[in-house]
Short mmCIF file of C-alpha atoms in Angstrom, two decimals:
data_model
loop_
_atom_site.label_atom_id
_atom_site.label_comp_id
_atom_site.label_asym_id
_atom_site.label_seq_id
_atom_site.Cartn_x
_atom_site.Cartn_y
_atom_site.Cartn_z
CA MET A 1 3.14 -27.74 -9.76
CA PRO A 2 4.00 -25.51 -6.76
CA LEU A 3 7.52 -24.23 -6.46
CA ARG A 4 8.61 -25.64 -3.12
CA TYR A 5 11.99 -23.96 -3.10
CA PRO A 6 11.72 -20.48 -4.59
CA TYR A 7 15.34 -19.72 -3.74
CA LEU A 8 16.50 -22.02 -6.56
CA LEU A 9 14.52 -20.02 -9.08
CA LEU A 10 15.67 -16.75 -7.58
CA SER A 11 19.31 -17.76 -7.73
CA LEU A 12 18.98 -18.14 -11.49
CA GLY A 13 16.99 -15.00 -12.13
CA LEU A 14 18.98 -12.75 -9.83
CA THR A 15 22.43 -13.64 -11.15
CA SER A 16 21.96 -10.84 -13.66
CA LEU A 17 21.49 -8.19 -10.99
CA LEU A 18 24.16 -5.53 -10.95
CA LEU A 19 25.99 -4.61 -7.78
CA LEU A 20 25.44 -0.89 -7.66
CA THR A 21 26.89 1.78 -5.49
CA GLY A 22 24.36 2.95 -2.90
CA LEU A 23 22.85 6.30 -3.70
CA HIS A 24 22.69 9.12 -1.21
CA ARG A 25 19.23 9.83 0.17
CA PRO A 26 18.80 13.52 1.01
CA SER A 27 18.25 14.64 4.56
CA PRO A 28 14.57 14.86 5.55
CA SER A 29 15.28 18.24 7.09
CA SER A 30 16.34 19.64 3.74
CA PRO A 31 13.81 22.01 2.14
CA THR A 32 14.15 20.00 -1.08
CA PHE A 33 12.96 16.81 0.63
CA GLN A 34 9.34 17.38 1.48
CA LEU A 35 7.18 14.64 0.03
CA PRO A 36 7.32 11.26 1.73
CA GLY A 37 5.44 8.69 -0.30
CA LEU A 38 6.20 10.35 -3.65
CA LEU A 39 9.94 9.86 -3.86
CA PRO A 40 11.89 7.64 -6.27
CA SER A 41 13.54 4.42 -5.13
CA TYR A 42 17.15 4.50 -3.95
CA LEU A 43 19.29 1.41 -4.38
CA PHE A 44 21.47 -0.60 -2.07
CA PRO A 45 24.39 -2.60 -3.41
CA SER A 46 23.57 -6.08 -2.08
CA THR A 47 20.74 -8.36 -3.13
CA HIS A 48 20.29 -10.62 -0.11
CA LEU A 49 16.88 -11.20 1.43
CA VAL A 50 15.44 -9.13 4.27
CA PHE A 51 13.04 -12.01 4.95
CA PRO A 52 15.17 -15.17 4.61
CA SER A 53 12.28 -17.44 5.69
CA PRO A 54 9.36 -16.34 3.50
CA ARG A 55 7.18 -19.41 4.05
CA LEU A 56 4.03 -19.07 6.12
CA LYS A 57 4.03 -20.51 9.62
CA ARG A 58 1.38 -23.05 10.61
CA GLU A 59 -0.69 -20.58 12.64
CA GLN A 60 -0.58 -18.13 9.75
CA GLU A 61 -1.82 -20.77 7.32
CA ARG A 62 -4.77 -21.45 9.61
CA ARG A 63 -5.51 -17.75 10.05
CA TYR A 64 -5.51 -16.99 6.34
CA ALA A 65 -7.10 -20.21 5.03
CA HIS A 66 -10.43 -18.43 4.34
CA LEU A 67 -8.67 -16.19 1.80
CA ARG A 68 -8.35 -19.16 -0.55
CA HIS A 69 -12.03 -18.64 -1.36
CA PRO A 70 -12.14 -14.93 -2.30
CA ARG A 71 -15.42 -13.21 -1.61
CA ILE A 72 -16.89 -9.83 -0.75
CA PRO A 73 -18.81 -10.15 2.52
CA HIS A 74 -22.47 -9.10 2.31
CA SER A 75 -22.22 -8.20 -1.39
CA ASP A 76 -23.97 -9.63 -4.43
CA ARG A 77 -21.56 -8.02 -6.93
CA ILE A 78 -19.74 -11.33 -7.34
CA SER A 79 -22.11 -14.29 -7.59
CA PRO A 80 -21.36 -17.61 -5.87
CA SER A 81 -20.66 -19.14 -9.29
CA THR A 82 -18.03 -16.51 -10.16
CA HIS A 83 -14.38 -17.40 -9.60
CA GLY A 84 -13.27 -14.53 -7.35
CA LYS A 85 -9.72 -13.22 -7.66
CA TYR A 86 -7.30 -10.80 -6.01
CA LEU A 87 -5.65 -8.20 -8.22
CA PHE A 88 -2.07 -7.25 -7.32
CA VAL A 89 -0.99 -3.88 -8.74
CA THR A 90 2.25 -1.98 -8.56
CA LEU A 91 3.74 1.07 -10.23
CA THR A 92 7.45 0.91 -9.65
CA ARG A 93 11.01 1.59 -10.76
CA ASN A 94 14.56 0.81 -9.65
CA ILE A 95 13.57 -1.99 -7.25
CA GLU A 96 16.58 -4.21 -7.83
CA SER A 97 17.23 -4.35 -4.09
CA GLN A 98 13.63 -5.28 -3.26
CA LEU A 99 13.22 -7.91 -6.01
CA PRO A 100 14.50 -10.98 -4.11
CA ASP A 101 11.90 -10.51 -1.38
CA LEU A 102 9.21 -9.51 -3.88
CA LEU A 103 9.70 -12.63 -6.00
CA ASN A 104 9.66 -14.87 -2.93
CA THR A 105 6.50 -13.13 -1.74
CA ILE A 106 4.76 -13.75 -5.04
CA VAL A 107 5.75 -17.44 -5.01
CA VAL A 108 4.30 -17.91 -1.52
CA LEU A 109 1.12 -15.96 -2.33
CA VAL A 110 0.40 -17.87 -5.53
CA ASN A 111 1.06 -21.24 -3.93
CA PHE A 112 -1.08 -20.42 -0.90
CA LEU A 113 -4.01 -18.61 -2.52
CA GLY A 114 -3.98 -20.63 -5.74
CA ALA A 115 -2.85 -19.72 -9.23
CA SER A 116 -6.46 -19.34 -10.35
CA ARG A 117 -7.17 -16.80 -7.60
CA VAL A 118 -4.65 -14.09 -8.47
CA ARG A 119 -4.04 -11.48 -11.14
CA PHE A 120 -1.10 -9.12 -11.65
CA SER A 121 -0.79 -5.67 -13.21
CA ILE A 122 2.81 -4.48 -12.99
CA TYR A 123 3.95 -1.21 -14.54
CA GLU A 124 7.63 -0.29 -14.41
CA GLY A 125 9.83 2.54 -15.51
CA PRO A 126 12.00 4.14 -16.15
CA SER A 127 14.68 2.20 -14.27
CA SER A 128 18.44 2.55 -14.45
CA ASP A 129 19.06 -0.92 -12.99
CA GLU A 130 18.09 -4.49 -13.95
CA THR A 131 14.48 -4.18 -12.76
CA PRO A 132 12.82 -4.39 -16.21
CA ALA A 133 14.93 -7.37 -17.26
CA ILE A 134 14.14 -9.29 -14.08
CA LEU A 135 10.42 -8.53 -14.31
CA THR A 136 10.29 -9.67 -17.93
CA ASP A 137 12.77 -12.56 -17.93
CA THR A 138 12.19 -13.94 -14.42
CA LEU A 139 8.82 -12.87 -13.02
CA GLY A 140 6.85 -13.51 -16.20
CA PRO A 141 8.13 -17.08 -16.72
CA MET A 142 7.89 -17.73 -12.98
CA LEU A 143 4.17 -16.87 -12.91
CA ARG A 144 3.58 -19.12 -15.90
CA LYS A 145 5.47 -21.94 -14.16
CA LEU A 146 3.32 -21.41 -11.07
CA GLY A 147 0.22 -21.88 -13.20
CA VAL A 148 -1.10 -18.31 -13.36
CA PRO A 149 -2.93 -17.95 -16.71
CA ASP A 150 -1.29 -15.58 -19.19
CA GLU A 151 -4.52 -13.58 -19.45
CA ASP A 152 -4.22 -12.79 -15.73
CA VAL A 153 -0.75 -11.25 -15.99
CA ILE A 154 0.14 -7.82 -17.37
CA ILE A 155 3.78 -6.73 -17.09
CA LYS A 156 4.73 -3.50 -18.82
CA THR A 157 8.31 -2.29 -18.53
CA ASP A 158 10.51 0.60 -19.68
CA ARG A 159 7.84 3.20 -19.26
CA PRO A 160 9.18 6.62 -20.40
CA ALA A 161 10.19 9.20 -17.83
CA VAL A 162 7.79 11.96 -16.87
CA ASP A 163 9.00 15.51 -17.36
CA PHE A 164 7.72 16.84 -14.06
CA SER A 165 8.97 20.33 -14.89
CA ALA A 166 6.17 20.56 -17.44
CA VAL A 167 3.30 18.98 -15.50
CA HIS A 168 1.38 19.27 -12.26
CA ARG A 169 2.98 16.66 -10.03
CA ILE A 170 -0.15 15.23 -8.43
CA GLU A 171 -2.01 15.11 -11.73
CA ALA A 172 0.88 13.19 -13.30
CA LEU A 173 1.15 10.75 -10.39
CA ALA A 174 -2.60 10.16 -10.43
CA GLY A 175 -2.39 9.36 -14.13
CA LEU A 176 0.39 6.84 -13.52
CA ARG A 177 -1.54 5.13 -10.74
CA ASN A 178 -4.63 4.92 -12.94
CA GLU A 179 -2.59 3.45 -15.78
CA ALA A 180 -1.42 0.57 -13.58
CA LEU A 181 -4.91 0.00 -12.15
CA ALA A 182 -6.76 0.39 -15.47
CA PRO A 183 -6.94 -3.35 -16.30
CA LEU A 184 -9.50 -3.59 -13.49
CA TRP A 185 -12.01 -1.81 -15.72
CA THR A 186 -10.56 -2.35 -19.21
CA GLN A 187 -9.67 -6.06 -19.26
CA GLU A 188 -12.59 -8.33 -20.08
CA GLY A 189 -13.89 -10.09 -16.98
CA TRP A 190 -11.48 -8.51 -14.52
CA GLY A 191 -13.93 -6.11 -12.91
CA GLU A 192 -16.65 -8.74 -12.60
CA SER A 193 -14.45 -11.15 -10.66
CA THR A 194 -11.97 -9.00 -8.71
CA VAL A 195 -12.73 -9.23 -5.00
CA ALA A 196 -10.06 -6.78 -3.83
CA VAL A 197 -7.06 -4.85 -5.14
CA VAL A 198 -3.66 -5.02 -3.43
CA TYR A 199 -1.82 -1.89 -4.57
CA PHE A 200 1.78 -1.71 -3.34
CA ASN A 201 4.72 0.66 -3.68
CA ASP A 202 8.43 -0.16 -3.82
CA VAL A 203 8.52 -1.55 -0.28
CA TYR A 204 10.15 -4.70 1.06
CA LEU A 205 7.37 -7.29 1.04
CA ARG A 206 6.61 -10.64 2.58
CA ALA A 207 3.54 -12.81 2.11
CA ARG A 208 2.45 -12.64 5.75
CA ASP A 209 1.99 -8.86 5.56
CA VAL A 210 -0.02 -9.03 2.34
CA LEU A 211 -2.27 -11.76 3.71
CA GLU A 212 -2.77 -9.98 7.03
CA LEU A 213 -4.08 -6.90 5.24
CA LEU A 214 -6.39 -9.04 3.11
CA HIS A 215 -7.54 -10.91 6.22
CA GLN A 216 -8.33 -7.73 8.15
CA HIS A 217 -9.99 -6.19 5.09
CA THR A 218 -12.30 -9.18 4.67
CA ARG A 219 -13.00 -9.72 8.36
CA ALA A 220 -13.90 -6.07 8.96
CA GLY A 221 -16.37 -6.26 6.09
CA GLU A 222 -17.95 -9.39 7.54
CA LYS A 223 -18.46 -7.72 10.90
CA ALA A 224 -19.79 -4.45 9.47
CA GLY A 225 -22.09 -6.03 6.94
CA ALA A 226 -20.59 -3.72 4.31
CA GLU A 227 -17.50 -3.82 2.11
CA THR A 228 -14.33 -2.34 3.61
CA GLY A 229 -13.08 0.61 1.58
CA MET A 230 -9.34 0.46 2.29
CA THR A 231 -6.94 -1.39 4.57
CA THR A 232 -3.31 -0.34 4.99
CA GLY A 233 -0.33 -0.89 7.21
CA ILE A 234 2.20 1.70 8.39
CA ASP A 235 5.33 2.70 6.49
CA TRP A 236 8.55 4.19 7.83
CA TRP A 237 11.40 6.13 6.30
CA ARG A 238 13.34 5.65 9.53
CA ARG A 239 12.22 3.64 12.56
CA HIS A 240 14.60 5.21 15.08
CA PRO A 241 14.00 8.15 15.26
CA GLU A 242 10.46 7.80 13.99
CA TYR A 243 9.99 9.20 10.50
CA PHE A 244 6.52 8.07 9.42
CA TYR A 245 6.75 7.97 5.63
CA ASP A 246 3.22 8.78 4.48
CA VAL A 247 2.71 11.61 6.93
CA TRP A 248 1.40 13.90 4.16
CA VAL A 249 -1.33 11.41 3.22
CA ALA A 250 -2.55 9.89 6.47
CA ARG A 251 -5.23 11.50 8.66
CA THR A 252 -6.77 10.33 11.91
CA MET A 253 -10.49 10.25 12.63
CA GLN A 254 -9.92 13.62 14.28
CA GLY A 255 -8.82 14.90 10.87
CA ASP A 256 -5.25 15.49 12.03
CA LEU A 257 -1.86 14.24 10.83
CA PHE A 258 -0.59 11.02 12.39
CA TYR A 259 2.06 13.14 14.07
CA PRO A 260 2.79 16.87 14.22
CA ILE A 261 5.07 18.54 11.70
CA SER A 262 7.15 21.56 12.61
CA PRO A 263 7.21 23.78 9.49
CA PRO A 264 8.85 24.32 7.16
CA SER A 265 10.07 20.73 6.76
CA TRP A 266 9.34 17.08 7.47
CA SER A 267 10.84 16.02 10.78
CA PRO A 268 10.82 12.99 13.09
CA SER A 269 8.52 12.80 16.09
CA ASP A 270 7.82 10.45 18.97
CA ALA A 271 4.31 11.95 19.24
CA PHE A 272 2.82 9.34 16.90
CA LEU A 273 -1.01 9.43 17.03
CA THR A 274 -1.02 11.45 20.25
CA THR A 275 -3.97 13.56 19.05
CA SER A 276 -6.02 10.36 18.65
CA PRO A 277 -5.80 8.43 21.96
CA VAL A 278 -8.03 5.58 20.76
CA SER A 279 -5.81 5.08 17.70
CA ARG A 280 -2.67 5.28 19.81
CA GLU A 281 -3.93 2.60 22.19
CA ALA A 282 -4.76 0.33 19.26
CA TYR A 283 -1.35 1.02 17.71
CA ASP A 284 0.44 0.12 20.96
CA ASN A 285 -1.48 -3.16 21.07
CA LEU A 286 -1.04 -3.90 17.35
CA GLN A 287 -4.80 -3.74 16.82
CA PRO A 288 -6.50 -2.22 13.75
CA PHE A 289 -7.87 1.30 14.02
CA GLN A 290 -10.01 3.45 11.76
CA ALA A 291 -8.48 6.39 9.92
CA PHE A 292 -9.86 9.08 7.67
CA ALA A 293 -7.04 8.55 5.16
CA SER A 294 -4.03 6.29 4.73
CA TRP A 295 -1.87 4.59 2.09
CA ALA A 296 1.42 3.67 3.75
CA GLY A 297 3.18 1.75 1.00
CA MET A 298 0.53 -0.94 0.48
CA ALA A 299 -3.25 -0.66 0.43
CA VAL A 300 -5.99 -3.22 -0.02
CA LEU A 301 -8.79 -1.46 -1.89
CA ALA A 302 -12.38 -2.39 -2.50
CA ALA A 303 -12.74 -2.91 -6.24
CA THR A 304 -16.44 -2.01 -6.33
CA PRO A 305 -16.18 1.83 -6.21
CA PHE A 306 -13.77 1.82 -9.17
CA LEU A 307 -16.21 0.03 -11.46
CA GLY A 308 -19.09 1.31 -13.57
CA ALA A 309 -19.63 4.46 -15.59
CA ASN A 310 -18.79 6.75 -12.66
CA GLY A 311 -16.06 4.63 -11.11
CA LEU A 312 -13.47 6.31 -8.93
CA ARG A 313 -10.07 7.24 -10.31
CA PHE A 314 -6.93 8.64 -8.74
CA ARG A 315 -6.93 12.36 -9.41
CA ARG A 316 -5.64 15.78 -8.49
CA SER A 317 -7.82 18.33 -6.73
CA ASP A 318 -10.15 20.61 -8.66
CA PRO A 319 -8.48 24.06 -8.61
CA MET A 320 -11.91 25.66 -9.05
CA ARG A 321 -13.19 24.13 -5.82
CA LYS A 322 -12.14 26.26 -2.89
CA ASP A 323 -13.65 23.73 -0.47
CA GLU A 324 -11.39 20.89 -1.67
CA CYS A 325 -7.90 20.24 -0.33
CA ALA A 326 -5.11 20.12 -2.91
CA GLY A 327 -3.74 16.92 -1.40
CA SER A 328 -1.97 13.83 -2.62
CA GLU A 329 -3.75 11.55 -5.07
CA CYS A 330 -3.66 8.89 -2.34
CA GLU A 331 -5.36 11.17 0.18
CA LEU A 332 -7.95 12.32 -2.37
CA ILE A 333 -8.92 8.72 -3.16
CA CYS A 334 -9.70 8.30 0.54
CA ARG A 335 -11.83 11.45 0.52
CA ASP A 336 -13.66 10.11 -2.53
CA LEU A 337 -14.23 6.76 -0.82
CA TRP A 338 -15.87 8.57 2.08
CA GLU A 339 -18.07 10.57 -0.28
CA ARG A 340 -19.18 7.37 -2.06
CA GLY A 341 -20.09 5.60 1.18
CA PHE A 342 -16.90 3.53 1.40
CA GLY A 343 -15.31 5.44 4.28
CA ARG A 344 -14.39 2.25 6.09
CA VAL A 345 -10.64 2.91 6.05
CA GLN A 346 -8.44 1.08 8.54
CA VAL A 347 -4.78 0.83 9.53
CA VAL A 348 -3.26 -2.48 10.67
CA PRO A 349 -0.22 -1.74 12.90
CA SER A 350 1.13 -5.29 12.78
CA VAL A 351 1.99 -4.64 9.12
CA GLN A 352 4.87 -2.16 8.98
CA LEU A 353 6.77 -1.51 5.77
CA ALA A 354 10.00 0.12 4.67
CA TYR A 355 11.69 1.31 1.49
CA GLU A 356 15.24 0.59 2.64
CA ARG A 357 16.83 -2.67 3.74
CA ASP A 358 18.19 -1.49 7.08
CA VAL A 359 14.83 0.01 8.05
CA ALA A 360 13.00 -3.17 7.03
CA SER A 361 15.37 -5.21 9.20
CA ASP A 362 14.86 -2.77 12.07
CA ILE A 363 11.09 -3.19 11.75
CA VAL A 364 11.40 -6.99 11.87
CA SER A 365 13.35 -6.77 15.12
CA THR A 366 11.10 -4.14 16.73
CA LEU A 367 7.86 -5.91 15.80
CA SER A 368 9.17 -9.29 16.93
CA THR A 369 9.89 -7.88 20.38
CA GLN A 370 6.52 -6.14 20.58
CA MET A 371 4.60 -9.22 19.45
CA GLY A 372 6.38 -11.31 22.07
CA GLU A 373 5.46 -8.85 24.81
CA LEU A 374 1.82 -8.94 23.68
CA GLY A 375 1.65 -12.73 23.69
CA TRP A 376 1.53 -13.26 19.93
CA TYR A 377 2.47 -16.68 18.54
CA GLU A 378 3.96 -17.14 15.09
CA GLU A 379 3.09 -13.50 14.34
CA THR A 380 -0.59 -14.08 15.03
CA PRO A 381 -2.43 -12.49 17.98
CA ASN A 382 -3.91 -14.19 20.99
CA PRO A 383 -7.60 -14.78 20.12
CA GLN A 384 -8.66 -12.78 23.18
CA HIS A 385 -6.93 -9.72 21.75
CA ASP A 386 -7.79 -10.24 18.09
CA HIS A 387 -10.08 -7.25 17.66
CA THR A 388 -11.92 -5.83 14.67
CA ILE A 389 -13.03 -2.26 14.11
CA ASN A 390 -16.25 -0.69 15.30
CA TRP A 391 -16.71 1.67 12.38
CA GLN A 392 -17.51 5.35 12.80
CA ARG A 393 -19.94 6.09 9.99
CA GLU A 394 -19.31 9.82 9.62
CA PRO A 395 -15.97 11.41 8.69
CA PRO A 396 -14.45 14.17 10.80
CA SER A 397 -16.20 17.46 10.11
CA GLN A 398 -12.85 19.19 9.54
CA VAL A 399 -9.65 17.71 8.11
CA LYS A 400 -6.19 19.27 8.14
CA CYS A 401 -4.93 20.28 4.70
CA HIS A 402 -1.33 20.86 3.63
CA ALA A 403 -1.93 21.86 0.03
CA TRP A 404 0.28 21.16 -2.95
CA PRO A 405 0.84 24.50 -4.75
CA GLU A 406 -0.86 25.16 -8.07
CA LYS A 407 2.30 24.92 -10.19
CA THR A 408 4.41 22.58 -12.28
CA GLY A 409 7.61 20.97 -11.09
CA LEU A 410 8.77 19.16 -7.97
CA ASP A 411 9.78 21.96 -5.64
CA GLY A 412 6.52 22.49 -3.77
CA ASN A 413 6.70 22.58 0.03
CA VAL A 414 3.43 21.33 1.49
CA TRP A 415 4.44 22.18 5.06
CA GLU A 416 4.61 25.94 4.55
CA THR A 417 0.84 26.38 4.83
CA VAL A 418 -1.91 24.66 6.79
CA GLU A 419 -5.66 25.04 6.93
CA TRP A 420 -8.66 22.98 8.00
CA GLY A 421 -11.55 22.20 5.70
CA PRO A 422 -14.40 19.76 5.03
CA PRO A 423 -13.62 16.08 4.34
CA TYR A 424 -14.96 16.47 0.80
CA PRO A 425 -16.80 19.17 -1.18
CA GLY A 426 -20.44 19.58 -0.22
CA PHE A 427 -20.06 17.71 3.06
CA ASP A 428 -22.91 18.40 5.45
CA LEU A 429 -22.67 16.76 8.87
#
């Protein structure tokens, strides 16, 4: 039976949360702070909700109703008789502050999409807070109460720490991401029935944002007559001034960063997407735009390219390939999608995410104002301005590369060097 009032459940599960002293986050201008998107979580002392009204609004329910019948547009991989499902994946640690919103999000998603339409693969650790206890003692029983079958839920906690001083950072991170995603190809029946993967980081979540990405992912595939490769939002470390979080990963269709970086360190900029005027116009109007690469805290991925004997995996670059950028595992998966014919990668600006409570609240306020100015109603666009992407089939011939050094440890500075190279090895325009 649906949980109509998730707050009651949360009040029980979250009573065990510790009130911790907020940890200092280093300055982005510091040479030791160079890798947005690859940093550990930092905690805030309170556990109140960023999104106190997590329920979907009526217009949102209408907009996302088609998602209750998961399908891959123009694909015969999942037959009409197969019960399609969405796979939600996360690799996380120390998310005590984000858990209230995350649990509410999951309640709304399961009740809206249906308990038989969702799967979960959650890998945690190591955490120094109550995250593993809450995932095990609250989330697990909650999913069972909501009616999600036990065989569709994998929760693994207390994963041992990685000794990054002894490993290549990107290789280790790729391995962790693959470990969380692996049930897609190892669990019986999961690959055959998974319509799309929702892979999210330790961001503050709400159901509307998850469903909007799934909606845009599906709708773009319907229009193109081919499965969308990846759909993401935008993530921020700070909203004012603008510190775009995944600046090392994301690339425009001109092959450039989403905004310029002044070496040797990550810095804020109000020149967001200025080298891609079409993308900037779409961003200003909260309309989806195509990108060469993105991740941005939450990505909807096509499941198809990860399946089969030669399925894609997160990876590090091949040090023997001089024509391959030594980028992030999240950028390299985008390059691999392009190479496999799944280069339909899009960014949805109406979904903006944060890793800290104050930034998430700032985003809510900023987006609410912008949506009002654009004539949105209940966080849904006016039908006259509800655009989908016209896909560019070919990637940019050259893509900017800020390479991770060939070394172990965490002290690499990707902004010290820059070069341009092909979108993937062997590319021939």
